[in-house]
Amino acid sequence: MNHKFRSKRKFFFLVPIVILFGLTFVVMWLWNAILPEIIYVKTITYWQAMGILVLSKILFGGFSKCGNNSYGTRKRQFINKIKNMSPEERTKFKEAWKCRFYNRNDC
């Protein structure tokens, strides 16, 4: 039974690598099939496509841990903050947000 777990662990280690190489091929194929005809750019190699993927991950996705969703964490903290407010504080908070986002002059 322990051998099955080891083989599954090796499999899950290889899955992200296979996905990376497959996605790199898709990016290269799409770039070379579409962009040279539309905007007259040069075709790219496999490694250049991988560089584009890594660069886009750095610029747009970062390198956070898998499953670490900072937006979800901030949302939970915000909801807890609202729940812990008294009714008066809550109405005051809502009015402040209305003034901030709806550009109301009566605030």
Short mmCIF file of N, CA and C in Angstrom, two decimals:
data_model
loop_
_atom_site.label_atom_id
_atom_site.label_comp_id
_atom_site.label_asym_id
_atom_site.label_seq_id
_atom_site.Cartn_x
_atom_site.Cartn_y
_atom_site.Cartn_z
N MET A 1 0.82 -1.19 0.00
CA MET A 1 0.00 0.00 0.00
C MET A 1 0.87 1.25 0.00
N ASN A 2 1.99 1.20 0.64
CA ASN A 2 2.88 2.34 0.70
C ASN A 2 3.48 2.65 -0.68
N HIS A 3 3.66 1.61 -1.52
CA HIS A 3 4.21 1.82 -2.85
C HIS A 3 3.25 2.60 -3.74
N LYS A 4 1.95 2.40 -3.57
CA LYS A 4 0.97 3.14 -4.36
C LYS A 4 1.04 4.63 -4.05
N PHE A 5 1.22 4.95 -2.78
CA PHE A 5 1.31 6.35 -2.38
C PHE A 5 2.54 7.01 -2.99
N ARG A 6 3.66 6.29 -3.01
CA ARG A 6 4.89 6.84 -3.58
C ARG A 6 4.73 7.10 -5.07
N SER A 7 4.10 6.18 -5.78
CA SER A 7 3.93 6.38 -7.22
C SER A 7 2.98 7.53 -7.51
N LYS A 8 1.95 7.71 -6.68
CA LYS A 8 1.04 8.84 -6.87
C LYS A 8 1.75 10.15 -6.57
N ARG A 9 2.63 10.14 -5.59
CA ARG A 9 3.37 11.34 -5.24
C ARG A 9 4.28 11.74 -6.40
N LYS A 10 4.92 10.77 -7.03
CA LYS A 10 5.76 11.07 -8.19
C LYS A 10 4.92 11.60 -9.34
N PHE A 11 3.74 11.03 -9.51
CA PHE A 11 2.85 11.46 -10.58
C PHE A 11 2.43 12.91 -10.38
N PHE A 12 2.06 13.28 -9.16
CA PHE A 12 1.64 14.65 -8.90
C PHE A 12 2.80 15.64 -8.99
N PHE A 13 4.01 15.16 -8.82
CA PHE A 13 5.18 16.02 -9.01
C PHE A 13 5.39 16.31 -10.50
N LEU A 14 5.08 15.34 -11.35
CA LEU A 14 5.29 15.51 -12.78
C LEU A 14 4.18 16.28 -13.48
N VAL A 15 2.98 16.29 -12.92
CA VAL A 15 1.84 16.94 -13.56
C VAL A 15 2.09 18.42 -13.83
N PRO A 16 2.55 19.23 -12.87
CA PRO A 16 2.78 20.64 -13.19
C PRO A 16 3.85 20.85 -14.27
N ILE A 17 4.84 19.99 -14.30
CA ILE A 17 5.90 20.11 -15.31
C ILE A 17 5.33 19.81 -16.69
N VAL A 18 4.53 18.77 -16.79
CA VAL A 18 3.91 18.42 -18.08
C VAL A 18 2.96 19.53 -18.53
N ILE A 19 2.21 20.10 -17.60
CA ILE A 19 1.30 21.20 -17.93
C ILE A 19 2.09 22.40 -18.43
N LEU A 20 3.20 22.73 -17.78
CA LEU A 20 4.04 23.85 -18.20
C LEU A 20 4.54 23.66 -19.62
N PHE A 21 5.08 22.48 -19.91
CA PHE A 21 5.62 22.23 -21.25
C PHE A 21 4.50 22.20 -22.30
N GLY A 22 3.35 21.64 -21.95
CA GLY A 22 2.23 21.64 -22.88
C GLY A 22 1.70 23.03 -23.15
N LEU A 23 1.56 23.82 -22.10
CA LEU A 23 1.07 25.19 -22.25
C LEU A 23 2.07 26.05 -23.03
N THR A 24 3.35 25.78 -22.85
CA THR A 24 4.37 26.48 -23.62
C THR A 24 4.21 26.19 -25.11
N PHE A 25 3.95 24.93 -25.43
CA PHE A 25 3.74 24.56 -26.83
C PHE A 25 2.51 25.26 -27.40
N VAL A 26 1.44 25.33 -26.62
CA VAL A 26 0.21 26.00 -27.08
C VAL A 26 0.47 27.47 -27.33
N VAL A 27 1.20 28.14 -26.44
CA VAL A 27 1.52 29.56 -26.62
C VAL A 27 2.35 29.76 -27.88
N MET A 28 3.35 28.91 -28.08
CA MET A 28 4.19 29.02 -29.27
C MET A 28 3.37 28.80 -30.54
N TRP A 29 2.53 27.79 -30.52
CA TRP A 29 1.72 27.47 -31.69
C TRP A 29 0.75 28.61 -32.02
N LEU A 30 0.06 29.13 -31.00
CA LEU A 30 -0.88 30.23 -31.24
C LEU A 30 -0.15 31.49 -31.72
N TRP A 31 0.97 31.80 -31.11
CA TRP A 31 1.73 32.99 -31.52
C TRP A 31 2.14 32.86 -32.99
N ASN A 32 2.73 31.71 -33.33
CA ASN A 32 3.25 31.53 -34.69
C ASN A 32 2.14 31.37 -35.72
N ALA A 33 0.96 30.93 -35.30
CA ALA A 33 -0.13 30.76 -36.25
C ALA A 33 -0.90 32.05 -36.49
N ILE A 34 -0.98 32.92 -35.49
CA ILE A 34 -1.87 34.08 -35.59
C ILE A 34 -1.11 35.39 -35.75
N LEU A 35 -0.20 35.67 -34.85
CA LEU A 35 0.39 37.01 -34.78
C LEU A 35 1.26 37.42 -35.98
N PRO A 36 2.06 36.55 -36.58
CA PRO A 36 2.84 37.01 -37.73
C PRO A 36 1.98 37.52 -38.89
N GLU A 37 0.80 36.96 -39.07
CA GLU A 37 -0.07 37.40 -40.15
C GLU A 37 -0.85 38.66 -39.81
N ILE A 38 -1.13 38.86 -38.52
CA ILE A 38 -1.95 40.00 -38.13
C ILE A 38 -1.12 41.26 -37.91
N ILE A 39 -0.07 41.16 -37.09
CA ILE A 39 0.70 42.37 -36.76
C ILE A 39 2.15 42.28 -37.22
N TYR A 40 2.47 41.30 -38.05
CA TYR A 40 3.78 41.19 -38.69
C TYR A 40 4.94 41.14 -37.70
N VAL A 41 4.82 40.26 -36.73
CA VAL A 41 5.93 40.01 -35.80
C VAL A 41 6.62 38.72 -36.22
N LYS A 42 7.82 38.51 -35.72
CA LYS A 42 8.56 37.29 -36.05
C LYS A 42 7.96 36.11 -35.29
N THR A 43 8.22 34.93 -35.81
CA THR A 43 7.81 33.73 -35.09
C THR A 43 8.75 33.53 -33.90
N ILE A 44 8.29 32.79 -32.91
CA ILE A 44 9.09 32.58 -31.70
C ILE A 44 9.44 31.11 -31.56
N THR A 45 10.48 30.85 -30.80
CA THR A 45 10.89 29.48 -30.53
C THR A 45 10.17 28.97 -29.29
N TYR A 46 10.37 27.70 -29.01
CA TYR A 46 9.75 27.08 -27.84
C TYR A 46 10.20 27.76 -26.55
N TRP A 47 11.48 28.05 -26.44
CA TRP A 47 12.02 28.64 -25.21
C TRP A 47 11.59 30.09 -25.05
N GLN A 48 11.40 30.79 -26.15
CA GLN A 48 10.87 32.15 -26.06
C GLN A 48 9.42 32.13 -25.57
N ALA A 49 8.66 31.12 -26.02
CA ALA A 49 7.28 30.99 -25.54
C ALA A 49 7.26 30.70 -24.04
N MET A 50 8.21 29.88 -23.57
CA MET A 50 8.28 29.62 -22.14
C MET A 50 8.66 30.89 -21.39
N GLY A 51 9.53 31.69 -21.96
CA GLY A 51 9.89 32.96 -21.35
C GLY A 51 8.70 33.90 -21.25
N ILE A 52 7.85 33.91 -22.27
CA ILE A 52 6.63 34.72 -22.24
C ILE A 52 5.72 34.25 -21.12
N LEU A 53 5.58 32.93 -20.96
CA LEU A 53 4.74 32.40 -19.89
C LEU A 53 5.28 32.78 -18.51
N VAL A 54 6.58 32.64 -18.32
CA VAL A 54 7.17 32.98 -17.02
C VAL A 54 7.03 34.47 -16.74
N LEU A 55 7.28 35.29 -17.75
CA LEU A 55 7.15 36.73 -17.58
C LEU A 55 5.72 37.13 -17.26
N SER A 56 4.76 36.52 -17.94
CA SER A 56 3.36 36.85 -17.64
C SER A 56 2.97 36.38 -16.25
N LYS A 57 3.52 35.27 -15.80
CA LYS A 57 3.25 34.80 -14.44
C LYS A 57 3.81 35.78 -13.41
N ILE A 58 5.00 36.30 -13.67
CA ILE A 58 5.60 37.27 -12.75
C ILE A 58 4.79 38.56 -12.74
N LEU A 59 4.43 39.06 -13.92
CA LEU A 59 3.75 40.34 -14.00
C LEU A 59 2.30 40.30 -13.53
N PHE A 60 1.60 39.23 -13.85
CA PHE A 60 0.16 39.19 -13.58
C PHE A 60 -0.24 38.25 -12.45
N GLY A 61 0.53 37.22 -12.18
CA GLY A 61 0.09 36.24 -11.20
C GLY A 61 0.90 36.16 -9.94
N GLY A 62 2.16 36.54 -10.00
CA GLY A 62 3.01 36.39 -8.83
C GLY A 62 3.36 34.94 -8.59
N PHE A 63 3.99 34.68 -7.48
CA PHE A 63 4.39 33.32 -7.14
C PHE A 63 3.88 32.96 -5.75
N SER A 64 2.60 33.18 -5.51
CA SER A 64 2.03 32.84 -4.21
C SER A 64 1.87 31.33 -4.11
N LYS A 65 1.67 30.86 -2.90
CA LYS A 65 1.47 29.44 -2.69
C LYS A 65 0.18 29.00 -3.34
N CYS A 66 0.13 27.76 -3.74
CA CYS A 66 -1.06 27.22 -4.37
C CYS A 66 -2.22 27.26 -3.38
N GLY A 67 -3.32 27.83 -3.77
CA GLY A 67 -4.48 27.92 -2.90
C GLY A 67 -4.47 29.13 -2.00
N ASN A 68 -3.41 29.91 -2.00
CA ASN A 68 -3.36 31.11 -1.18
C ASN A 68 -4.04 32.24 -1.94
N ASN A 69 -5.23 32.57 -1.53
CA ASN A 69 -6.00 33.59 -2.22
C ASN A 69 -6.07 34.81 -1.33
N SER A 70 -5.26 35.81 -1.62
CA SER A 70 -5.24 36.98 -0.76
C SER A 70 -6.55 37.76 -0.84
N TYR A 71 -7.22 37.72 -2.00
CA TYR A 71 -8.50 38.40 -2.11
C TYR A 71 -9.52 37.76 -1.17
N GLY A 72 -9.55 36.44 -1.11
CA GLY A 72 -10.47 35.76 -0.21
C GLY A 72 -10.19 36.07 1.24
N THR A 73 -8.91 36.17 1.59
CA THR A 73 -8.52 36.51 2.95
C THR A 73 -8.98 37.92 3.31
N ARG A 74 -8.74 38.87 2.40
CA ARG A 74 -9.17 40.25 2.66
C ARG A 74 -10.69 40.34 2.74
N LYS A 75 -11.38 39.58 1.92
CA LYS A 75 -12.84 39.61 1.94
C LYS A 75 -13.37 39.09 3.28
N ARG A 76 -12.78 37.99 3.76
CA ARG A 76 -13.20 37.44 5.07
C ARG A 76 -12.93 38.44 6.19
N GLN A 77 -11.77 39.10 6.15
CA GLN A 77 -11.46 40.09 7.17
C GLN A 77 -12.44 41.25 7.13
N PHE A 78 -12.82 41.68 5.93
CA PHE A 78 -13.77 42.77 5.78
C PHE A 78 -15.14 42.37 6.32
N ILE A 79 -15.58 41.16 6.01
CA ILE A 79 -16.88 40.68 6.50
C ILE A 79 -16.88 40.58 8.01
N ASN A 80 -15.79 40.07 8.59
CA ASN A 80 -15.70 40.00 10.05
C ASN A 80 -15.72 41.38 10.68
N LYS A 81 -15.08 42.33 10.04
CA LYS A 81 -15.08 43.70 10.55
C LYS A 81 -16.49 44.27 10.55
N ILE A 82 -17.24 44.03 9.49
CA ILE A 82 -18.62 44.52 9.39
C ILE A 82 -19.50 43.84 10.44
N LYS A 83 -19.32 42.54 10.62
CA LYS A 83 -20.14 41.80 11.59
C LYS A 83 -19.91 42.29 13.02
N ASN A 84 -18.70 42.69 13.33
CA ASN A 84 -18.37 43.11 14.69
C ASN A 84 -18.75 44.55 14.99
N MET A 85 -19.27 45.27 14.01
CA MET A 85 -19.67 46.66 14.24
C MET A 85 -21.05 46.73 14.87
N SER A 86 -21.25 47.79 15.62
CA SER A 86 -22.59 48.05 16.16
C SER A 86 -23.46 48.61 15.03
N PRO A 87 -24.78 48.60 15.18
CA PRO A 87 -25.65 49.14 14.12
C PRO A 87 -25.35 50.60 13.79
N GLU A 88 -25.01 51.40 14.79
CA GLU A 88 -24.68 52.80 14.52
C GLU A 88 -23.39 52.92 13.71
N GLU A 89 -22.39 52.13 14.09
CA GLU A 89 -21.14 52.15 13.35
C GLU A 89 -21.34 51.68 11.92
N ARG A 90 -22.19 50.68 11.75
CA ARG A 90 -22.46 50.14 10.42
C ARG A 90 -23.11 51.18 9.51
N THR A 91 -24.10 51.91 10.02
CA THR A 91 -24.75 52.94 9.20
C THR A 91 -23.77 54.08 8.88
N LYS A 92 -22.94 54.43 9.84
CA LYS A 92 -21.93 55.47 9.62
C LYS A 92 -20.94 55.02 8.54
N PHE A 93 -20.55 53.75 8.61
CA PHE A 93 -19.62 53.18 7.63
C PHE A 93 -20.24 53.17 6.23
N LYS A 94 -21.51 52.78 6.14
CA LYS A 94 -22.19 52.76 4.84
C LYS A 94 -22.29 54.16 4.25
N GLU A 95 -22.58 55.14 5.07
CA GLU A 95 -22.67 56.52 4.59
C GLU A 95 -21.31 57.01 4.08
N ALA A 96 -20.26 56.65 4.80
CA ALA A 96 -18.92 57.06 4.37
C ALA A 96 -18.58 56.44 3.01
N TRP A 97 -18.96 55.18 2.80
CA TRP A 97 -18.70 54.53 1.52
C TRP A 97 -19.55 55.14 0.41
N LYS A 98 -20.79 55.48 0.72
CA LYS A 98 -21.62 56.13 -0.30
C LYS A 98 -21.01 57.45 -0.71
N CYS A 99 -20.53 58.22 0.25
CA CYS A 99 -19.90 59.51 -0.06
C CYS A 99 -18.64 59.31 -0.90
N ARG A 100 -17.90 58.28 -0.59
CA ARG A 100 -16.64 58.06 -1.28
C ARG A 100 -16.85 57.59 -2.72
N PHE A 101 -17.80 56.70 -2.95
CA PHE A 101 -17.92 56.08 -4.26
C PHE A 101 -19.02 56.66 -5.14
N TYR A 102 -19.95 57.38 -4.58
CA TYR A 102 -21.02 57.95 -5.40
C TYR A 102 -20.89 59.45 -5.55
N ASN A 103 -19.81 60.03 -5.04
CA ASN A 103 -19.53 61.47 -5.16
C ASN A 103 -20.71 62.32 -4.73
N ARG A 104 -21.24 61.99 -3.60
CA ARG A 104 -22.38 62.76 -3.08
C ARG A 104 -21.88 64.03 -2.42
N ASN A 105 -22.58 65.13 -2.66
CA ASN A 105 -22.16 66.42 -2.12
C ASN A 105 -22.70 66.68 -0.72
N ASP A 106 -23.67 65.90 -0.28
CA ASP A 106 -24.29 66.15 1.02
C ASP A 106 -23.53 65.48 2.16
N CYS A 107 -22.34 65.03 1.95
CA CYS A 107 -21.57 64.36 3.00
C CYS A 107 -20.62 65.30 3.69
#
